[in-house]
Coordinates of C-alpha atoms in Angstrom, one line a residue:
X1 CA 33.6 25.6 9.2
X2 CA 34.7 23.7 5.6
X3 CA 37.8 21.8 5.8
X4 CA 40.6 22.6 3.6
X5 CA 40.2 19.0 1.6
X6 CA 37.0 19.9 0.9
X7 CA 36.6 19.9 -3.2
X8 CA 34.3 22.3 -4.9
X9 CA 32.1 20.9 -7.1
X10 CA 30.3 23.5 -8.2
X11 CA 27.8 26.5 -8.0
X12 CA 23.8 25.9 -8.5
X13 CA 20.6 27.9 -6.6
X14 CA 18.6 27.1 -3.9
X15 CA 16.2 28.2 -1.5
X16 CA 16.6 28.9 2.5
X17 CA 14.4 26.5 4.7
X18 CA 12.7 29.4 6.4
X19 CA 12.3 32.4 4.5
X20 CA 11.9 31.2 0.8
X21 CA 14.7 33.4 -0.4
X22 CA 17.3 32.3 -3.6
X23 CA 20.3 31.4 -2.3
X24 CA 23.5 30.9 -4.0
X25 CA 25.2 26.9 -3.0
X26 CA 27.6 25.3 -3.1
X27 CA 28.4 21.7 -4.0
X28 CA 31.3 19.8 -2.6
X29 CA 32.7 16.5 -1.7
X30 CA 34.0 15.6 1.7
X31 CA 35.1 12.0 2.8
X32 CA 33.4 10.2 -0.1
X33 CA 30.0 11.9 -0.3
X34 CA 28.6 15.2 -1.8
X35 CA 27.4 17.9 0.2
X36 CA 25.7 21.1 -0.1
X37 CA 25.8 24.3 1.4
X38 CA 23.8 28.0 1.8
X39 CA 23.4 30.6 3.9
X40 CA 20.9 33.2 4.4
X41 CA 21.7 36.7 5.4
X42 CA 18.9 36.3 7.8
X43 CA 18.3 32.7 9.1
X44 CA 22.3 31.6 8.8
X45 CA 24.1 28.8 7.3
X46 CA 22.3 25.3 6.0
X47 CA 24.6 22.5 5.0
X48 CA 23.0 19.3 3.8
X49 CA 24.2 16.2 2.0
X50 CA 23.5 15.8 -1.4
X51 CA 24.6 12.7 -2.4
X52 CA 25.7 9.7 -0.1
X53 CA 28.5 8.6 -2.2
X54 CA 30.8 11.2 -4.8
X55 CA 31.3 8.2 -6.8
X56 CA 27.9 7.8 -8.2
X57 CA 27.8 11.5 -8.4
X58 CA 30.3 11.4 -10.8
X59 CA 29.3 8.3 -12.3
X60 CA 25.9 9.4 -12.8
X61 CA 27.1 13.4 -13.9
X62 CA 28.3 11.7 -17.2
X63 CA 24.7 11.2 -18.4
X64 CA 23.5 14.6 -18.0
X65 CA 21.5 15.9 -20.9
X66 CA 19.5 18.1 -21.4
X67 CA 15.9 17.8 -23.1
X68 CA 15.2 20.6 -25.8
X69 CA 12.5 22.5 -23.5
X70 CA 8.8 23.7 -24.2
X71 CA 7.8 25.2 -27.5
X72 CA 5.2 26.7 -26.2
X73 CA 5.6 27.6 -22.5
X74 CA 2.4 28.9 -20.2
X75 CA 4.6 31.7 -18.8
X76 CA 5.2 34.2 -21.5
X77 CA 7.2 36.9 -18.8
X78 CA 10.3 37.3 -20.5
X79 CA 12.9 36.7 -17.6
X80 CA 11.1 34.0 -15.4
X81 CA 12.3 33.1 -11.7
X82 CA 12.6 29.6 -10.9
X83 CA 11.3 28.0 -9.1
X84 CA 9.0 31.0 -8.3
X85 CA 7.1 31.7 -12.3
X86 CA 5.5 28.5 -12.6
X87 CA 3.9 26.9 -15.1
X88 CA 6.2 26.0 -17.5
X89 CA 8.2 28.6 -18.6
X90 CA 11.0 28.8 -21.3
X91 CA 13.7 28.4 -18.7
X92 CA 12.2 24.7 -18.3
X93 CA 14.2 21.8 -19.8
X94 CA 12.1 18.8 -20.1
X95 CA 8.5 17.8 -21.6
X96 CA 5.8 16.5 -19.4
X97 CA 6.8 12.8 -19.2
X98 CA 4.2 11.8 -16.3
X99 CA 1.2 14.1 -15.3
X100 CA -0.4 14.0 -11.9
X101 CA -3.5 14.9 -11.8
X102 CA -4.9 15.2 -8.1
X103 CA -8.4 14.0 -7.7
X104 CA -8.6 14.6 -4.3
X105 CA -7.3 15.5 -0.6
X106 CA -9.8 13.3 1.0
X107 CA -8.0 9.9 2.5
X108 CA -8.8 6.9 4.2
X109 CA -6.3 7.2 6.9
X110 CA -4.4 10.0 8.8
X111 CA -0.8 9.4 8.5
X112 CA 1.5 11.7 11.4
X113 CA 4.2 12.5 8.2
X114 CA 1.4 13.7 5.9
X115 CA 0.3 17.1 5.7
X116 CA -2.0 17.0 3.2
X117 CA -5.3 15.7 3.7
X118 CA -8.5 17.6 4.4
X119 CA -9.0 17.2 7.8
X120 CA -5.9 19.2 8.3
X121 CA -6.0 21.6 5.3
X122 CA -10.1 22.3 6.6
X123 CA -11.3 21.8 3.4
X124 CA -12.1 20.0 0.6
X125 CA -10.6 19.7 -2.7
X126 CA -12.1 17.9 -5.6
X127 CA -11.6 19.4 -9.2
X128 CA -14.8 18.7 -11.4
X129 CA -15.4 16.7 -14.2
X130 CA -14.9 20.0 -16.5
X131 CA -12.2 20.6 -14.9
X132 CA -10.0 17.3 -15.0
X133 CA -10.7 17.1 -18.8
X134 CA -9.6 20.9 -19.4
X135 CA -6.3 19.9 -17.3
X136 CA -6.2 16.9 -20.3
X137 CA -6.9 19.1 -23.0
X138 CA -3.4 21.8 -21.4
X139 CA -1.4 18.2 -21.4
X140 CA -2.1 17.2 -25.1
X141 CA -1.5 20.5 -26.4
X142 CA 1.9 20.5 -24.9
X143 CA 4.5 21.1 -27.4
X144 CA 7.3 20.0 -29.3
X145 CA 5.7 16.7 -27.5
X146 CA 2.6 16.1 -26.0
X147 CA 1.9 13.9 -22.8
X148 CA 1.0 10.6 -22.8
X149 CA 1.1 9.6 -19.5
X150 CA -1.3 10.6 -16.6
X151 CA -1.0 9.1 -12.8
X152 CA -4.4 9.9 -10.6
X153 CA -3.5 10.3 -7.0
X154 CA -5.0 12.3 -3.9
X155 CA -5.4 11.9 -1.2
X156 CA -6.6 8.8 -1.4
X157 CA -7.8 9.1 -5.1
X158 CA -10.2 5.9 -4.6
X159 CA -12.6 7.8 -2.4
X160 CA -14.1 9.6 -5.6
X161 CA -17.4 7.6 -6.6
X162 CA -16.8 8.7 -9.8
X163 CA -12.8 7.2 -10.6
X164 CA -14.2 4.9 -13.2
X165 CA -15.5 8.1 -15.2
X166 CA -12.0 9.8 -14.4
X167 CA -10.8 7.0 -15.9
X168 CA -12.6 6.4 -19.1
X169 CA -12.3 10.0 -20.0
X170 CA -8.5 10.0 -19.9
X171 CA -8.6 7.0 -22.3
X172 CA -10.5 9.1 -24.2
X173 CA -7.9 11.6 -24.8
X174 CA -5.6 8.9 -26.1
X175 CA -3.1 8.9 -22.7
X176 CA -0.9 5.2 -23.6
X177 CA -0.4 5.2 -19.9
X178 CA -3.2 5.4 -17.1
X179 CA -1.6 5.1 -13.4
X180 CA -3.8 5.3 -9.9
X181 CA -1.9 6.2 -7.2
X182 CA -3.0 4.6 -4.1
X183 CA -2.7 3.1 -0.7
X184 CA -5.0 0.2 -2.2
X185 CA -7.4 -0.2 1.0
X186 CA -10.4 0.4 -0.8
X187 CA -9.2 -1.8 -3.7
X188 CA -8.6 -4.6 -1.0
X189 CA -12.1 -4.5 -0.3
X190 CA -13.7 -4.1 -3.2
X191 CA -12.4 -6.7 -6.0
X192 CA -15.3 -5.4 -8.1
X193 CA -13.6 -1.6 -8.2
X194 CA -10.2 -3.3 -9.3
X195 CA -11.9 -5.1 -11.9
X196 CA -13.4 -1.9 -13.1
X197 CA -10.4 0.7 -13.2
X198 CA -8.6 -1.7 -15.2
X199 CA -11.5 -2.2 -18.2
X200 CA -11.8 1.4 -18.2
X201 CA -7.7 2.1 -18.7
X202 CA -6.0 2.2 -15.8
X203 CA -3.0 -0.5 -16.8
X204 CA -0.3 0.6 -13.4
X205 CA -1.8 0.2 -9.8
X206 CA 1.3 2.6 -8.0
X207 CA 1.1 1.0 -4.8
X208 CA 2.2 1.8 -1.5
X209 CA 4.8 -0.6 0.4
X210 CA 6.9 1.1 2.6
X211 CA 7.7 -2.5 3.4
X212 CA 7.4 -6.6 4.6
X213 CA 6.4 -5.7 8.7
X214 CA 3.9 -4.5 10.2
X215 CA 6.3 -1.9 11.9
X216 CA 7.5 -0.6 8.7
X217 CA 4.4 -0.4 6.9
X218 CA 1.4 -0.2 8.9
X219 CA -0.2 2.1 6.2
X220 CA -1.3 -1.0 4.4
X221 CA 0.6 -4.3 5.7
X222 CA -2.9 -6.0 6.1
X223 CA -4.5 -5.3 3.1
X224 CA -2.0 -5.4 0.9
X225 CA -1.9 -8.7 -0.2
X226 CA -5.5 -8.8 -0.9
X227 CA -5.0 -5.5 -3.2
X228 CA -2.2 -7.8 -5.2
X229 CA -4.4 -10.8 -5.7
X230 CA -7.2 -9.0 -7.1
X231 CA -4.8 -7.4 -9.5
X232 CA -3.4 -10.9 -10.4
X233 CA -7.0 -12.0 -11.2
X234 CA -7.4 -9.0 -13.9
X235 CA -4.2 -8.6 -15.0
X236 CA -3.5 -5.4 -13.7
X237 CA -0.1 -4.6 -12.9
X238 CA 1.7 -3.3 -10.0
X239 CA 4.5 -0.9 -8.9
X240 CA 5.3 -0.8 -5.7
X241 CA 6.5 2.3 -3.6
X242 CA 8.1 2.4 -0.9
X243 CA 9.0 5.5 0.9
X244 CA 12.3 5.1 2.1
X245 CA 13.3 6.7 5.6
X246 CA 17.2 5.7 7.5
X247 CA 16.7 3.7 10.8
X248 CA 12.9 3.1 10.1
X249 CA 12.7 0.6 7.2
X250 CA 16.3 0.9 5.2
X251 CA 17.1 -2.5 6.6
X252 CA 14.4 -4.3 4.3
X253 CA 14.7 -3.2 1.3
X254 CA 16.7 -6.1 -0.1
X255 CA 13.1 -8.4 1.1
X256 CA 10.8 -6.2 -0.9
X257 CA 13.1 -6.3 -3.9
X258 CA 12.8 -10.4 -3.3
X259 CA 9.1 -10.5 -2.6
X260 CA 8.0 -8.3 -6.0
X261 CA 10.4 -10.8 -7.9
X262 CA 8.9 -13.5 -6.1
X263 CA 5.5 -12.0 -7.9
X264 CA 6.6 -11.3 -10.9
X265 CA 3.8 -12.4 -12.8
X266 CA 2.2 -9.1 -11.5
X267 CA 4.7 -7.3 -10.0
X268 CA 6.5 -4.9 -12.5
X269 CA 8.6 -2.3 -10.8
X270 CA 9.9 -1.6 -7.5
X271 CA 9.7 2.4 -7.3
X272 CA 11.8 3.5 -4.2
X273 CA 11.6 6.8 -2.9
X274 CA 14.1 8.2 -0.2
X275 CA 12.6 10.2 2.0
X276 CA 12.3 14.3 1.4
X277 CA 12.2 15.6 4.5
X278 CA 9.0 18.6 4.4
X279 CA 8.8 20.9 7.3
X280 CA 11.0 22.3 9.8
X281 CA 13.6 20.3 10.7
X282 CA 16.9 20.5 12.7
X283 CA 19.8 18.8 11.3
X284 CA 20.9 15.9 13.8
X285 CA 17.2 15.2 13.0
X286 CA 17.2 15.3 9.5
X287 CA 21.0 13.2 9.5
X288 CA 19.2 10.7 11.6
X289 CA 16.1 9.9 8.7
X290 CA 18.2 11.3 5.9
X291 CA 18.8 8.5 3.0
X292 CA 20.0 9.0 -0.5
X293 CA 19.9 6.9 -4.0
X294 CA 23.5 4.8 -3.7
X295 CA 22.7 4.7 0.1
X296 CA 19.3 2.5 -0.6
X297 CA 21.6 1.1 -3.8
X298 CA 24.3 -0.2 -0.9
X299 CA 21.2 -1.2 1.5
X300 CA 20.6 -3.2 -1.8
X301 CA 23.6 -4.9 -2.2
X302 CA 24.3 -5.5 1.1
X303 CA 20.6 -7.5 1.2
X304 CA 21.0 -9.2 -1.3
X305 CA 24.4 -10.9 -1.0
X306 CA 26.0 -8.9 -3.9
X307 CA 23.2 -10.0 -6.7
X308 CA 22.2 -6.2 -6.9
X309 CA 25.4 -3.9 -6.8
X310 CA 25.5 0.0 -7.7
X311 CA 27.3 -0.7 -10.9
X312 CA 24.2 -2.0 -12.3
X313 CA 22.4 1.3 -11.7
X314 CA 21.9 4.0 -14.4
X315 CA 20.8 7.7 -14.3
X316 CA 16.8 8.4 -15.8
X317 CA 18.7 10.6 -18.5
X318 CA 20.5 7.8 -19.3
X319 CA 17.3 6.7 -21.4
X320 CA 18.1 9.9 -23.6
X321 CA 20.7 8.0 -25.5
X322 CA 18.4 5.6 -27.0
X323 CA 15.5 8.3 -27.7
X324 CA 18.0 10.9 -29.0
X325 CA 18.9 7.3 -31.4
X326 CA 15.4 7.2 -32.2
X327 CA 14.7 10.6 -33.0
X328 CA 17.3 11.2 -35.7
X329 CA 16.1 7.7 -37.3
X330 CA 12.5 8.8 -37.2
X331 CA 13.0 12.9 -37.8
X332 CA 10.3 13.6 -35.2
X333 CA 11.0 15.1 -31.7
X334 CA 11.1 11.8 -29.2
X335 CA 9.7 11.2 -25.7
X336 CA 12.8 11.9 -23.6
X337 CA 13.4 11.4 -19.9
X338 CA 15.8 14.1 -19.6
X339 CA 15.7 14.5 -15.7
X340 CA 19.0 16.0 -13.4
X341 CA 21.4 13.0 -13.1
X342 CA 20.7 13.3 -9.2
X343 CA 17.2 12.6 -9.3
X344 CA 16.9 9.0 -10.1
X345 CA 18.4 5.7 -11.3
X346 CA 17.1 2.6 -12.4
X347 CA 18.1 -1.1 -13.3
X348 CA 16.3 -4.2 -14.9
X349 CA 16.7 -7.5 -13.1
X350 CA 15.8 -10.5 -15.1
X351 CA 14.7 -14.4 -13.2
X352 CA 17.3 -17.5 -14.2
X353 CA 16.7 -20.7 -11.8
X354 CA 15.6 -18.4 -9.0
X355 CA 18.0 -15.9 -9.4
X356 CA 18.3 -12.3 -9.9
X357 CA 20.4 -11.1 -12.6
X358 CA 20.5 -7.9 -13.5
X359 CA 20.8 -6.7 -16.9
X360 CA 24.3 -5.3 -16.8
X361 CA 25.7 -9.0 -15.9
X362 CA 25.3 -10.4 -19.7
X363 CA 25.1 -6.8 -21.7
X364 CA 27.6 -4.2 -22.1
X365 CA 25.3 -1.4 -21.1
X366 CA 27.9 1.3 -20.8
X367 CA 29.6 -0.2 -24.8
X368 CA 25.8 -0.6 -26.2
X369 CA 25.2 3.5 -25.4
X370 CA 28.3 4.6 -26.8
X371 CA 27.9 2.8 -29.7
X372 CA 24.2 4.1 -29.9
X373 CA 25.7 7.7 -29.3
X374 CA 28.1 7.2 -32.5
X375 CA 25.9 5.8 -35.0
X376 CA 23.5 8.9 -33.6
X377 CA 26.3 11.4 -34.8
X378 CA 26.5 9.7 -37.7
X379 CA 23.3 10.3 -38.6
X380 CA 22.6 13.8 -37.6
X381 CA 25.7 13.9 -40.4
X382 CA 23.4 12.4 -43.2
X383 CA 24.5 8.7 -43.0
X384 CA 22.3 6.4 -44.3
X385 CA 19.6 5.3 -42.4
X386 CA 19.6 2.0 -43.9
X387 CA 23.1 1.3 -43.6
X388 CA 23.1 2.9 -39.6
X389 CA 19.9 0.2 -39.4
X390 CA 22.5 -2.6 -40.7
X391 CA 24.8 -1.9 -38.8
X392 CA 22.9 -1.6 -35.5
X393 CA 21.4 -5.4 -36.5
X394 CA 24.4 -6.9 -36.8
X395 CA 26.6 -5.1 -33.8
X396 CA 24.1 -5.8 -31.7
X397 CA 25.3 -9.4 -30.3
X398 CA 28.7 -8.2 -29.7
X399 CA 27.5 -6.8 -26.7
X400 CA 25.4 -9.3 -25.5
X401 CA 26.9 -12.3 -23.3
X402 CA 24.5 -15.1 -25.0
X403 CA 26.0 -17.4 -22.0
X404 CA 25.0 -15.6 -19.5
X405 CA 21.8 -14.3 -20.0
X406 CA 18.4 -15.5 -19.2
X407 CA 18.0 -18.8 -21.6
X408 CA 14.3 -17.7 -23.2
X409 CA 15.6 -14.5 -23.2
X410 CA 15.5 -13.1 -26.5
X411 CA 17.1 -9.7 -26.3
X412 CA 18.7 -8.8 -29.9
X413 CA 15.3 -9.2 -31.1
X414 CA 13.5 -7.2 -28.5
X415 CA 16.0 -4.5 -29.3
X416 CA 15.6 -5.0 -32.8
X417 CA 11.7 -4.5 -32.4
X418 CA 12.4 -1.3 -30.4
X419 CA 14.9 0.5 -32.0
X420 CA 14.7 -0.2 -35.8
X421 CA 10.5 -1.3 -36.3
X422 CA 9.7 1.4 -34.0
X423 CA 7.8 -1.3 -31.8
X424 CA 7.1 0.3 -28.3
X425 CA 5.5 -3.0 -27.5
X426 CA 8.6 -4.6 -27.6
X427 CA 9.3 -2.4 -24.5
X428 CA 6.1 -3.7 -23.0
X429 CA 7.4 -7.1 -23.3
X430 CA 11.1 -6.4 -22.0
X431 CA 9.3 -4.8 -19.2
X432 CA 7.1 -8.3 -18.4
X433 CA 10.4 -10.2 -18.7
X434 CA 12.3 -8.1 -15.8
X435 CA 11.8 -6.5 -12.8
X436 CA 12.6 -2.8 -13.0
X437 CA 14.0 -1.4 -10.2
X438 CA 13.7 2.2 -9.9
X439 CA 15.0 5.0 -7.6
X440 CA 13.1 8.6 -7.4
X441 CA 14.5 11.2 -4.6
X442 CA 12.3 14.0 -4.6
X443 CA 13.9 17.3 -2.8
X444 CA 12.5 19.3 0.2
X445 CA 14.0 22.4 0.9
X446 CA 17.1 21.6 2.7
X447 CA 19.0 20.1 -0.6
X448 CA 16.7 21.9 -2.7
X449 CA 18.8 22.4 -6.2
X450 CA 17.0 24.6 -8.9
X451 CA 19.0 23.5 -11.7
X452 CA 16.7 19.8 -10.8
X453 CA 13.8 21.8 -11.0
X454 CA 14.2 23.0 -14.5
X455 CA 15.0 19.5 -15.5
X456 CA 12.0 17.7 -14.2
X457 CA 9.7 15.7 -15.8
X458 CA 7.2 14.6 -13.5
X459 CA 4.7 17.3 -13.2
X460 CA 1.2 18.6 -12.1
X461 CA -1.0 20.0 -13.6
X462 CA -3.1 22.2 -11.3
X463 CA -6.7 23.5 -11.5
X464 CA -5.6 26.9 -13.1
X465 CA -4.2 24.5 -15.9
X466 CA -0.6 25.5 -14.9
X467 CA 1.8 22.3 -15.2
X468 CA 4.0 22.5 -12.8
X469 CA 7.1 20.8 -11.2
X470 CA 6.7 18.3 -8.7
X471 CA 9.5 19.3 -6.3
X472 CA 7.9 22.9 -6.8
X473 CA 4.6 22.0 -6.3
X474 CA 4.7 19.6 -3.4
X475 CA 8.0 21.3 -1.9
X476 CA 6.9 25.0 -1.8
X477 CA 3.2 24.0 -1.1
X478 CA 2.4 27.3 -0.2
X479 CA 3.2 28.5 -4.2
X480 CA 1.5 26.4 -5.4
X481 CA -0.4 23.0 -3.8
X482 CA -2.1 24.7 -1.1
X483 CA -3.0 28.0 -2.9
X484 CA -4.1 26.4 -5.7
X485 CA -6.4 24.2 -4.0
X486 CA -7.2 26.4 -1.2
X487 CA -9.0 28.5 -3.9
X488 CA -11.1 25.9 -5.6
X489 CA -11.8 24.1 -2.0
X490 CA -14.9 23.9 0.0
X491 CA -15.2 24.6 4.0
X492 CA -15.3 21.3 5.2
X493 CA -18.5 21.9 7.0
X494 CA -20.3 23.1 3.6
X495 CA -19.0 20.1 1.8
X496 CA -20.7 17.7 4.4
X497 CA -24.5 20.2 4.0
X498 CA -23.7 20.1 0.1
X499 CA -23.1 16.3 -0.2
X500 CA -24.7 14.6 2.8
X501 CA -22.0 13.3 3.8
X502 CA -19.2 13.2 7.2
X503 CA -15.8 13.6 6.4
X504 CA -15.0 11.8 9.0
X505 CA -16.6 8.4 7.9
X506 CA -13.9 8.3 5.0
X507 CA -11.6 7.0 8.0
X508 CA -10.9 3.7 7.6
X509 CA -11.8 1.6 10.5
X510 CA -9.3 -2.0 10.2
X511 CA -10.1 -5.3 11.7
X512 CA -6.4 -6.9 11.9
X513 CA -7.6 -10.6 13.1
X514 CA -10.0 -10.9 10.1
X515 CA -7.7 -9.7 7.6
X516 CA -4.8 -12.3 8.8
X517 CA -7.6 -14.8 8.3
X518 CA -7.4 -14.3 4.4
X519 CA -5.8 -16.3 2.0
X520 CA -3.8 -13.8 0.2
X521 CA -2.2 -12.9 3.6
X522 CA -1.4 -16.2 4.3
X523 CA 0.0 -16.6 1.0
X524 CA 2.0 -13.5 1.5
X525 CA 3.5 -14.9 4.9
X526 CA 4.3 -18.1 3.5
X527 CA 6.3 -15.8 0.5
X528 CA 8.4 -14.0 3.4
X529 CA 9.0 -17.2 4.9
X530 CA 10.6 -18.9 2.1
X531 CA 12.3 -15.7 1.1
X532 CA 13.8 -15.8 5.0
X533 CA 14.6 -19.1 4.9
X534 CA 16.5 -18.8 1.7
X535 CA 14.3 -21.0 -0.2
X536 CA 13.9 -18.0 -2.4

């Protein structure tokens, strides 16, 4: 039963855990954090916390905005259910910012929380050539803006013979940014395969890490480091991802943040992704592995002596301000990141004498956007461009700290580059100057929130050519994932007579002793060492 000092919120839409049905829910706050709640006429009441602290709900809630929706949406019905009438329909709020693109639901291994691989589904699921460049073909013609950035993933997505085509064909088609999705095993073995996958486009290896041990990551803990020098010797850089689950590998995430900045040189982002919990689950089981963004923020802080703190975190829609900026400078619909407020936040942390620093310490973030959001007004009211561009270049320093940042650190003129020339490589090079620190919290159906769904911008793009929502797709599998792919799969045992193959000797088979033996595990060890031992 609610407590009386519970504070309403507000209303959204959700889904119930077992039957599917749209709910009506409610969002409150109770002792500090934000909490939803549901209940089905048939399978009860569902409460569910929604945010682990009410402060960055409300911190975060100030960014919302919304992106100006599809031009030309797949679903023509005129009054679309969401989340049940995808593709994109013209209830849907944001562009396609990053396509997935599934190349396959073979793997290499048989993780106990992963559902979707083919020895479980029974079958096999590889779109064709014809069909991956149709899917590109649905993604450019996207409108009022077109994608431009794909991520290949799986399965395990390195198990297709012919990636290097995927690749080269997707370069083709003019995508600026080319991501493979992987768990890097076969890349650890195969230097040759790295070196290849980055002349043919790829330029983001999204790698797994769930993190430093081999308790918390036994996925990849060996190979890993061999996966990260290969990249190093091509120049191909690295995100890494780790999956973020309370009670299991919460307590290092303050070491992974350390080691990637410890790498910098090929490390570029540290993508962390608390946990959505899929299936059937009861709640003292889901409020034991249940983690949320300022929860892993806090983990942060509390890691890393203070040198990482939640007020240095923004919401993705946050990035609207400066593309909204853009836009009216340029009159031509901009690449917006115009997410829910809940879904992510982010940070850039810059290197001085060892140290992390973190953008917000030497700029006024939070002054810098409202002065963006004013000289954005004043242009949507016919202002001079070339006066707003005058006055942008010389306001700029007043809200950098010149003393405090970084020393070859030249930021006016990397904002300069951006925001006046138009130079996205400036953001290239502010990117290889800084670590980005990123938070992603997909849903599952427990805190499933529709109004998130019509916001999303990370999509898939399915073999029917529907693009599609991740937190649909991968949430509500049975929609969408599994039915698509059920219908263009093969029976497992036709796939081995057709290709000559067994399934089964995908499996990855791991010799622990010789892979300690390396050098880029040694090195690696050494790295935690010093980073223990405060050296680092």
């Amino acid at each position: 039963m609610r407590r009386l000092k519970d504070m309403e919120l507000g209303k959204t839409t959700s889904l119930c855990p077992e039957c599917l049905k749209l709910l009506q829910a409610t969002l409150y706050e109770r002792e500090g954090k934000v909490w939803m709640k549901k209940t089905c006429p048939e399978h009860g009441e569902f409460e569910e916390i929604y945010s682990g602290s009410y402060e960055w709900y409300k911190r975060a809630e100030k960014y919302a905005m919304d992106g100006r929706g599809i031009e030309n949406p797949q679903v023509t019905k005129e009054e679309p259910s969401c989340p049940q009438d995808c593709g994109l329909c013209r209830l849907h709020l944001s562009h396609t910012a990053l396509a997935n693109v599934v190349l396959t639901n073979r793997c290499d291994l048989v993780c106990f929380y992963c559902f979707f691989y083919a020895q479980r589904m029974g079958y096999v699921y590889e779109p064709t050539l014809e069909q991956i460049e149709q899917m590109f073909r649905v993604l450019k013609e996207e409108r009022p803006i077109a994608c431009n950035a794909v991520q290949f993933t799986g399965g395990e997505p390195c198990l297709r013979e012919d990636l290097v085509e995927i690749v080269r064909l997707a370069k083709s088609y003019d995508f600026d940014h080319i991501q493979l999705n992987t768990n890097g095993i076969r890349l650890a073995h195969n230097p040759e395969l790295v070196g290849k996958i980055r002349e043919a486009g790829v330029n983001t290896l999204y790698l797994s890490f769930d993190g430093v041990s081999e308790k918390t990551n036994p996925k990849n803990h060996w190979e890993f480091p061999l996966t990260l020098e290969h990249c190093r010797k091509v120049g191909l850089g690295i995100v890494l991802v780790p999956t973020i689950i309370k009670g299991v590998n919460d307590h290092e995430v303050g070491e992974m943040v350390k080691y990637a900045f410890k790498n910098l040189d090929i490390v570029r982002s540290v993508n962390f992704q608390p946990i959505s919990l899929v299936g059937r689950m009861p709640r003292n089981e889901r409020s034991r592995y249940r983690i949320t963004i300022p929860e892993v923020i806090e983990r942060l802080e509390e890691q890393t002596n203070g040198e990482i703190t939640l007020e240095d975190f923004f919401p993705v829609p946050t990035a609207m301000v400066i593309s909204r900026f853009i836009e009216e400078l340029t009159g031509k619909p901009s690449y917006d990141l115009s997410s829910h407020f809940a879904c992510g936040a982010a940070t850039y942390v810059f290197k001085e004498d060892g140290r992390m620093i973190p953008i917000t310490r030497f700029v006024d973030v939070e002054g810098f956007l409202e002065y963006l959001k004013e000289k954005t007004e004043e242009l949507r009211k016919g202002k001079s461009k070339t006066l707003i561009k005058l006055k942008l270049l010389t306001s700029m320093g007043k809200f950098i700290d010149s003393g405090k940042k970084p020393k070859d650190l030249k930021l006016g003129r990397l904002l300069y580059h951006l925001l006046i020339r138009r130079d996205y490589g400036a953001l290239g090079r502010f990117h290889l100057k800084s670590l980005f620190i990123g938070m992603m919290h997909f849903m599952d159906l427990y805190n499933y929130d529709v109004e998130r769904v019509k916001r999303c911008c990370i999509h898939y793009v399915m073999s029917d050519n529907r693009i599609v929502p991740f937190c649909a797709f991968n949430v509500i599998p049975e929609w969408y994932r599994d039915k698509d792919q059920e219908s263009q799969g093969i029976p497992i045992e036709e796939w081995e007579r057709r290709t000559g193959k067994k399934l089964k000797d995908d499996l990855y088979k791991r010799d622990v002793e010789k892979l300690k033996r390396t050098e880029a595990y040694r090195k690696f060890e050494q790295d935690l060492r010093e980073i223990r031992s405060g050296l680092y």
